[in-house]
């Protein structure tokens, strides 16, 4: 068997990105993926319609948030991926005070938010004049400092809960690394203006196309190869054993969920393993459902909720009626609950979830199809102080062992792509 310079464990998007960049730098790489399919959370799964019509659901991201020249956009260009032309989006709401309201993440929502007085709106204009903050800060303090206490209290909890599945206070700024980039560029507003517009783009064939294409182009990604143990060899090389296979490599990259990485590292790098094991991960419950169409929602919709508003629902997003992943004539939703918030017993089965959905979306009819896709350990919870612990963890890793993934660079694909591209530039040459 050919010995690679670098063996990458985990064929999720992190492992695939690492392989892509190292290969381009001239390394001979190989990727081991435990499951039958590559992509980890970035997979578009078949979900036929009620009459067997072709249809799909996304395990993870439904679209890619892209800036003009961000690492993820560059990657999509390098891979020649095609995007689906897309019209305007449907309504975006937050659930608040028992009602849905226009999302304050849009200019209209911001101007019309009834809980944000004139003083709070004027306070937003001061944001470009606020300097950078302390290294260790939770998201609540970060936003209070930059945007004012009213905005942080009234507008952000639902947006953050709906995206990161945890309350602002339990998350460090590290959970959204882009915030520090924007701050360094002169503030959230100026930084965003200077960085150019960002849009959510949909890939032809779904988000899973990204992972599939990477794996096809690499040609060295092996599904059904679960790494089971690591061993340090004399001369600084590493041996990996997994289900009847043994492979030696000079460099090992662990692109695994943190519990899996911690378990493998425990016998060979106990201090790093202990720090990894201490990073909490969040479980999400995700329900996909199809319903009769609802007038006004043809362009899809999004609704984010901060769970103290209800028994644990975090959000729901709809595909646009012309989205090729859906089934023509049916409205397709993805509803998610849990994360760092408790889920009330009634929401453990679809009838309870539907009842809760109807509280916010009374227009919604009974589902004609429902499928649950549980997401255990979906996100790492990057608490305040994560960067300092991360530095300790990386310092404690023995030479030749590398670790990357959502807990290192943030769970968003643009952050992962940016982080892994930069990481690969520091990788030891052959
Ligand atoms: C429901 C949901 C919605 C999301 N929405 C968005 C979004 O809108 N925008 C966004 O940017 N991000 C989103 N994300 C986050 C994003 O998808 C993830 O952060 C990202 O995909 C993580 O990729 P990864 O490769 O680091 O980890 P994973 O995808 O977890 O991949 C790790 C891989 O390692 C494999 N593995 C595990 N153990 C072993 C072993 N012992 N040996 C070999 N392989 C092993 C696993 O099978 C898996 O394939 C979402 C995630 C979820 C779950």
mmCIF file of C-alpha atoms and ligand atoms in Angstrom, residues 8-16 31-43 58-65 72 163 222 225-228 255-258 260-261 264 284 286 288 334 336 373-380 404-407 410-416 420, ligand 1:
data_model
loop_
_atom_site.group_PDB
_atom_site.id
_atom_site.type_symbol
_atom_site.label_atom_id
_atom_site.label_comp_id
_atom_site.label_asym_id
_atom_site.label_seq_id
_atom_site.Cartn_x
_atom_site.Cartn_y
_atom_site.Cartn_z
ATOM 1 C CA UNK A 8 -6.561 12.852 7.390
ATOM 2 C CA UNK A 9 -9.130 11.276 9.700
ATOM 3 C CA UNK A 10 -12.697 12.433 9.014
ATOM 4 C CA UNK A 11 -14.233 13.021 5.588
ATOM 5 C CA UNK A 12 -16.540 15.869 6.656
ATOM 6 C CA UNK A 13 -16.068 19.255 5.052
ATOM 7 C CA UNK A 14 -13.097 20.038 7.352
ATOM 8 C CA UNK A 15 -11.177 16.902 6.361
ATOM 9 C CA UNK A 16 -11.975 17.416 2.685
ATOM 10 C CA UNK A 31 -8.663 10.626 3.917
ATOM 11 C CA UNK A 32 -10.403 8.063 6.117
ATOM 12 C CA UNK A 33 -14.119 8.526 6.681
ATOM 13 C CA UNK A 34 -15.937 6.276 9.144
ATOM 14 C CA UNK A 35 -19.391 6.314 7.520
ATOM 15 C CA UNK A 36 -20.520 5.160 4.048
ATOM 16 C CA UNK A 37 -20.706 8.701 2.693
ATOM 17 C CA UNK A 38 -18.433 11.736 2.614
ATOM 18 C CA UNK A 39 -19.397 15.227 3.777
ATOM 19 C CA UNK A 40 -20.379 14.790 7.452
ATOM 20 C CA UNK A 41 -23.134 17.369 7.998
ATOM 21 C CA UNK A 42 -22.650 18.696 4.464
ATOM 22 C CA UNK A 43 -24.785 16.098 2.685
ATOM 23 C CA UNK A 58 -30.110 18.907 3.618
ATOM 24 C CA UNK A 59 -28.457 17.345 6.682
ATOM 25 C CA UNK A 60 -26.737 20.656 7.426
ATOM 26 C CA UNK A 61 -26.535 24.016 5.640
ATOM 27 C CA UNK A 62 -29.291 24.677 3.076
ATOM 28 C CA UNK A 63 -27.143 27.296 1.320
ATOM 29 C CA UNK A 64 -23.696 28.903 1.384
ATOM 30 C CA UNK A 65 -23.189 32.399 2.738
ATOM 31 C CA UNK A 72 -15.412 29.497 0.345
ATOM 32 C CA UNK A 163 -28.114 30.148 14.318
ATOM 33 C CA UNK A 222 -12.097 6.289 1.623
ATOM 34 C CA UNK A 225 -12.652 3.489 7.301
ATOM 35 C CA UNK A 226 -13.088 4.326 10.950
ATOM 36 C CA UNK A 227 -9.869 5.167 12.779
ATOM 37 C CA UNK A 228 -9.829 3.179 16.025
ATOM 38 C CA UNK A 255 -10.813 16.422 11.361
ATOM 39 C CA UNK A 256 -13.313 14.736 13.644
ATOM 40 C CA UNK A 257 -16.109 15.756 16.000
ATOM 41 C CA UNK A 258 -14.433 16.695 19.308
ATOM 42 C CA UNK A 260 -14.150 11.289 18.566
ATOM 43 C CA UNK A 261 -10.887 13.260 18.402
ATOM 44 C CA UNK A 264 -8.369 8.796 19.754
ATOM 45 C CA UNK A 284 -30.150 19.302 17.765
ATOM 46 C CA UNK A 286 -34.318 18.376 13.294
ATOM 47 C CA UNK A 288 -38.219 17.865 7.862
ATOM 48 C CA UNK A 334 -36.927 22.205 8.277
ATOM 49 C CA UNK A 336 -35.015 22.498 14.619
ATOM 50 C CA UNK A 373 -32.992 13.631 11.139
ATOM 51 C CA UNK A 374 -31.395 13.827 14.587
ATOM 52 C CA UNK A 375 -28.175 15.841 14.775
ATOM 53 C CA UNK A 376 -26.268 14.594 17.836
ATOM 54 C CA UNK A 377 -23.231 16.755 18.644
ATOM 55 C CA UNK A 378 -24.229 19.091 15.818
ATOM 56 C CA UNK A 379 -22.292 22.103 17.097
ATOM 57 C CA UNK A 380 -19.474 22.666 19.559
ATOM 58 C CA UNK A 404 -9.061 21.005 13.089
ATOM 59 C CA UNK A 405 -12.792 21.410 12.645
ATOM 60 C CA UNK A 406 -15.740 23.454 13.818
ATOM 61 C CA UNK A 407 -14.460 23.710 17.408
ATOM 62 C CA UNK A 410 -16.147 28.134 14.303
ATOM 63 C CA UNK A 411 -19.055 26.059 12.979
ATOM 64 C CA UNK A 412 -19.917 28.233 9.953
ATOM 65 C CA UNK A 413 -18.650 26.925 6.614
ATOM 66 C CA UNK A 414 -17.179 30.317 5.574
ATOM 67 C CA UNK A 415 -15.145 30.381 8.819
ATOM 68 C CA UNK A 416 -14.061 26.769 8.392
ATOM 69 C CA UNK A 420 -8.400 25.692 7.004
HETATM 70 C C1 LIG B 1 -28.598 21.024 11.195
HETATM 71 C C2 LIG B 1 -27.356 21.801 10.879
HETATM 72 C C3 LIG B 1 -27.469 23.008 10.209
HETATM 73 C C4 LIG B 1 -26.329 23.748 9.884
HETATM 74 N N1 LIG B 1 -26.474 24.900 9.182
HETATM 75 C C5 LIG B 1 -25.391 25.600 8.813
HETATM 76 C C6 LIG B 1 -25.516 26.768 8.013
HETATM 77 O O1 LIG B 1 -26.629 27.163 7.633
HETATM 78 N N2 LIG B 1 -24.384 27.428 7.651
HETATM 79 C C7 LIG B 1 -23.147 26.988 8.021
HETATM 80 O O2 LIG B 1 -22.133 27.608 7.644
HETATM 81 N N3 LIG B 1 -22.986 25.884 8.786
HETATM 82 C C8 LIG B 1 -24.071 25.189 9.195
HETATM 83 N N4 LIG B 1 -23.925 24.065 9.950
HETATM 84 C C9 LIG B 1 -22.589 23.741 10.498
HETATM 85 C C10 LIG B 1 -21.679 22.993 9.548
HETATM 86 O O3 LIG B 1 -22.426 22.129 8.734
HETATM 87 C C11 LIG B 1 -20.652 22.206 10.358
HETATM 88 O O4 LIG B 1 -19.983 23.050 11.274
HETATM 89 C C12 LIG B 1 -19.612 21.549 9.479
HETATM 90 O O5 LIG B 1 -20.229 20.799 8.460
HETATM 91 C C13 LIG B 1 -18.684 20.690 10.322
HETATM 92 O O6 LIG B 1 -17.825 19.974 9.463
HETATM 93 P P1 LIG B 1 -16.668 19.034 10.027
HETATM 94 O O7 LIG B 1 -16.049 18.373 8.876
HETATM 95 O O8 LIG B 1 -15.797 19.828 10.934
HETATM 96 O O9 LIG B 1 -17.423 17.983 10.959
HETATM 97 P P2 LIG B 1 -18.427 16.781 10.567
HETATM 98 O O10 LIG B 1 -19.354 17.214 9.504
HETATM 99 O O11 LIG B 1 -18.996 16.319 11.866
HETATM 100 O O12 LIG B 1 -17.464 15.682 9.945
HETATM 101 C C14 LIG B 1 -16.676 14.820 10.729
HETATM 102 C C15 LIG B 1 -16.559 13.501 9.988
HETATM 103 O O13 LIG B 1 -15.717 12.619 10.731
HETATM 104 C C16 LIG B 1 -16.232 11.315 10.599
HETATM 105 N N5 LIG B 1 -15.708 10.491 11.687
HETATM 106 C C17 LIG B 1 -16.106 10.444 12.996
HETATM 107 N N6 LIG B 1 -15.339 9.578 13.682
HETATM 108 C C18 LIG B 1 -14.438 9.068 12.805
HETATM 109 C C19 LIG B 1 -13.349 8.140 12.928
HETATM 110 N N7 LIG B 1 -13.048 7.551 14.102
HETATM 111 N N8 LIG B 1 -12.615 7.851 11.815
HETATM 112 C C20 LIG B 1 -12.885 8.426 10.616
HETATM 113 N N9 LIG B 1 -13.906 9.321 10.469
HETATM 114 C C21 LIG B 1 -14.661 9.639 11.539
HETATM 115 C C22 LIG B 1 -17.733 11.516 10.648
HETATM 116 O O14 LIG B 1 -18.416 10.404 10.101
HETATM 117 C C23 LIG B 1 -17.894 12.786 9.823
HETATM 118 O O15 LIG B 1 -18.109 12.511 8.447
HETATM 119 C C24 LIG B 1 -25.037 23.280 10.273
HETATM 120 C C25 LIG B 1 -24.910 22.070 10.956
HETATM 121 C C26 LIG B 1 -26.054 21.328 11.248
HETATM 122 C C27 LIG B 1 -25.911 20.017 11.954
#
